[in-house]
């Protein structure tokens, strides 16, 4: 389980990635999408079968590469808009994705906001 502050953004690549790529190859894909690979944000990639995923993140002077392989089933992608090359998730969405939960079928309540005071 990953515990992430809300300031960390999580980007899920839509297109399958050759998971033989290591840190440098995945970092090149991140840069190719116009992101700063040293930002501390998480970049999630999956293979064609969507049963394996790699997460790349920069952390205090070095890269960390997480790898998860599902023994049964596949990762369930969230709803994707036409033409999108990536989807942004929050920490809860990433945790559900990595647990094999169908994020697109989860119904979240509306976020609570305090009443405006005048």
mmCIF file of C-alpha atoms in Angstrom:
data_model
loop_
_atom_site.group_PDB
_atom_site.id
_atom_site.type_symbol
_atom_site.label_atom_id
_atom_site.label_comp_id
_atom_site.label_asym_id
_atom_site.label_seq_id
_atom_site.Cartn_x
_atom_site.Cartn_y
_atom_site.Cartn_z
ATOM 1 C CA UNK A 1 0.000 0.000 0.000
ATOM 2 C CA UNK A 2 1.302 3.416 -0.928
ATOM 3 C CA UNK A 3 0.507 6.396 1.269
ATOM 4 C CA UNK A 4 0.720 9.587 -0.748
ATOM 5 C CA UNK A 5 0.183 13.229 0.127
ATOM 6 C CA UNK A 6 -2.533 14.975 -1.871
ATOM 7 C CA UNK A 7 0.102 17.126 -3.584
ATOM 8 C CA UNK A 8 1.426 14.076 -5.456
ATOM 9 C CA UNK A 9 -0.225 13.625 -8.825
ATOM 10 C CA UNK A 10 -0.639 10.195 -10.400
ATOM 11 C CA UNK A 11 -0.654 9.752 -14.158
ATOM 12 C CA UNK A 12 -1.786 6.498 -15.773
ATOM 13 C CA UNK A 13 -0.551 5.895 -19.323
ATOM 14 C CA UNK A 14 -3.392 4.620 -21.493
ATOM 15 C CA UNK A 15 -1.354 2.893 -24.188
ATOM 16 C CA UNK A 16 0.337 -0.417 -23.320
ATOM 17 C CA UNK A 17 4.054 -0.187 -22.632
ATOM 18 C CA UNK A 18 6.796 -2.727 -23.191
ATOM 19 C CA UNK A 19 7.511 -3.587 -19.551
ATOM 20 C CA UNK A 20 11.045 -4.668 -20.421
ATOM 21 C CA UNK A 21 11.761 -0.937 -20.270
ATOM 22 C CA UNK A 22 13.608 0.044 -17.134
ATOM 23 C CA UNK A 23 13.895 3.400 -15.408
ATOM 24 C CA UNK A 24 15.554 5.246 -18.286
ATOM 25 C CA UNK A 25 13.101 3.957 -20.903
ATOM 26 C CA UNK A 26 10.064 4.820 -18.786
ATOM 27 C CA UNK A 27 11.529 8.236 -17.912
ATOM 28 C CA UNK A 28 11.864 8.930 -21.643
ATOM 29 C CA UNK A 29 8.145 8.141 -22.083
ATOM 30 C CA UNK A 30 7.292 10.536 -19.258
ATOM 31 C CA UNK A 31 9.359 13.301 -20.850
ATOM 32 C CA UNK A 32 7.744 12.552 -24.209
ATOM 33 C CA UNK A 33 4.361 13.412 -22.682
ATOM 34 C CA UNK A 34 5.726 16.765 -21.511
ATOM 35 C CA UNK A 35 6.032 15.907 -17.813
ATOM 36 C CA UNK A 36 8.910 16.672 -15.475
ATOM 37 C CA UNK A 37 10.169 13.236 -14.466
ATOM 38 C CA UNK A 38 11.847 14.773 -11.378
ATOM 39 C CA UNK A 39 8.610 16.276 -10.002
ATOM 40 C CA UNK A 40 7.914 13.509 -7.499
ATOM 41 C CA UNK A 41 4.659 12.613 -9.226
ATOM 42 C CA UNK A 42 3.874 8.960 -9.979
ATOM 43 C CA UNK A 43 3.737 7.610 -13.520
ATOM 44 C CA UNK A 44 1.913 4.297 -13.969
ATOM 45 C CA UNK A 45 2.450 2.006 -16.963
ATOM 46 C CA UNK A 46 0.909 -1.358 -17.816
ATOM 47 C CA UNK A 47 1.660 -4.049 -20.335
ATOM 48 C CA UNK A 48 -0.604 -5.145 -23.153
ATOM 49 C CA UNK A 49 -2.345 -7.837 -21.068
ATOM 50 C CA UNK A 50 -2.875 -5.389 -18.167
ATOM 51 C CA UNK A 51 -1.827 -7.948 -15.599
ATOM 52 C CA UNK A 52 1.466 -6.180 -14.810
ATOM 53 C CA UNK A 53 2.217 -2.595 -13.938
ATOM 54 C CA UNK A 54 5.234 -0.429 -13.230
ATOM 55 C CA UNK A 55 5.175 2.837 -11.308
ATOM 56 C CA UNK A 56 8.018 5.304 -11.731
ATOM 57 C CA UNK A 57 8.686 8.088 -9.227
ATOM 58 C CA UNK A 58 11.613 10.347 -8.372
ATOM 59 C CA UNK A 59 12.449 10.304 -4.654
ATOM 60 C CA UNK A 60 15.247 12.262 -2.984
ATOM 61 C CA UNK A 61 18.069 11.902 -5.425
ATOM 62 C CA UNK A 62 17.036 8.676 -7.137
ATOM 63 C CA UNK A 63 14.299 6.913 -9.025
ATOM 64 C CA UNK A 64 12.059 4.263 -7.486
ATOM 65 C CA UNK A 65 10.440 1.667 -9.710
ATOM 66 C CA UNK A 66 7.534 -0.349 -8.314
ATOM 67 C CA UNK A 67 6.397 -3.475 -10.132
ATOM 68 C CA UNK A 68 3.204 -5.432 -9.573
ATOM 69 C CA UNK A 69 2.047 -8.603 -11.278
ATOM 70 C CA UNK A 70 -1.461 -9.908 -10.729
ATOM 71 C CA UNK A 71 -1.565 -13.692 -10.424
ATOM 72 C CA UNK A 72 -5.198 -13.759 -11.570
ATOM 73 C CA UNK A 73 -7.259 -11.137 -13.395
ATOM 74 C CA UNK A 74 -6.318 -7.838 -14.959
ATOM 75 C CA UNK A 75 -6.088 -4.225 -13.927
ATOM 76 C CA UNK A 76 -9.356 -2.402 -14.616
ATOM 77 C CA UNK A 77 -8.862 0.948 -16.301
ATOM 78 C CA UNK A 78 -10.966 3.955 -15.265
ATOM 79 C CA UNK A 79 -13.218 5.738 -17.750
ATOM 80 C CA UNK A 80 -11.085 7.158 -20.555
ATOM 81 C CA UNK A 81 -12.077 10.114 -22.728
ATOM 82 C CA UNK A 82 -11.636 9.769 -26.488
ATOM 83 C CA UNK A 83 -8.169 10.754 -27.611
ATOM 84 C CA UNK A 84 -6.712 10.806 -24.095
ATOM 85 C CA UNK A 85 -3.164 9.547 -23.741
ATOM 86 C CA UNK A 86 -3.233 9.481 -19.962
ATOM 87 C CA UNK A 87 -5.623 9.645 -17.016
ATOM 88 C CA UNK A 88 -4.950 11.345 -13.714
ATOM 89 C CA UNK A 89 -5.818 9.342 -10.604
ATOM 90 C CA UNK A 90 -5.794 10.093 -6.904
ATOM 91 C CA UNK A 91 -4.192 7.844 -4.289
ATOM 92 C CA UNK A 92 -7.418 5.960 -3.627
ATOM 93 C CA UNK A 93 -7.938 5.325 -7.345
ATOM 94 C CA UNK A 94 -4.401 3.984 -7.667
ATOM 95 C CA UNK A 95 -4.865 1.688 -4.655
ATOM 96 C CA UNK A 96 -8.092 0.323 -6.130
ATOM 97 C CA UNK A 97 -6.487 -0.119 -9.551
ATOM 98 C CA UNK A 98 -3.558 -2.057 -8.059
ATOM 99 C CA UNK A 99 -5.982 -4.249 -6.096
ATOM 100 C CA UNK A 100 -7.834 -5.124 -9.307
ATOM 101 C CA UNK A 101 -10.977 -3.161 -8.434
ATOM 102 C CA UNK A 102 -12.949 -1.790 -11.380
ATOM 103 C CA UNK A 103 -12.485 1.935 -10.737
ATOM 104 C CA UNK A 104 -15.047 2.830 -13.413
ATOM 105 C CA UNK A 105 -17.821 1.095 -11.458
ATOM 106 C CA UNK A 106 -17.085 2.715 -8.117
ATOM 107 C CA UNK A 107 -19.490 5.480 -7.202
ATOM 108 C CA UNK A 108 -18.026 8.164 -4.987
ATOM 109 C CA UNK A 109 -20.140 10.576 -3.003
ATOM 110 C CA UNK A 110 -19.800 14.264 -3.809
ATOM 111 C CA UNK A 111 -16.893 15.886 -2.008
ATOM 112 C CA UNK A 112 -17.874 17.840 1.076
ATOM 113 C CA UNK A 113 -16.998 21.525 1.060
ATOM 114 C CA UNK A 114 -17.564 23.959 3.905
ATOM 115 C CA UNK A 115 -20.362 26.480 3.497
ATOM 116 C CA UNK A 116 -19.282 29.849 2.190
ATOM 117 C CA UNK A 117 -19.290 32.553 4.793
ATOM 118 C CA UNK A 118 -19.945 36.131 3.916
#
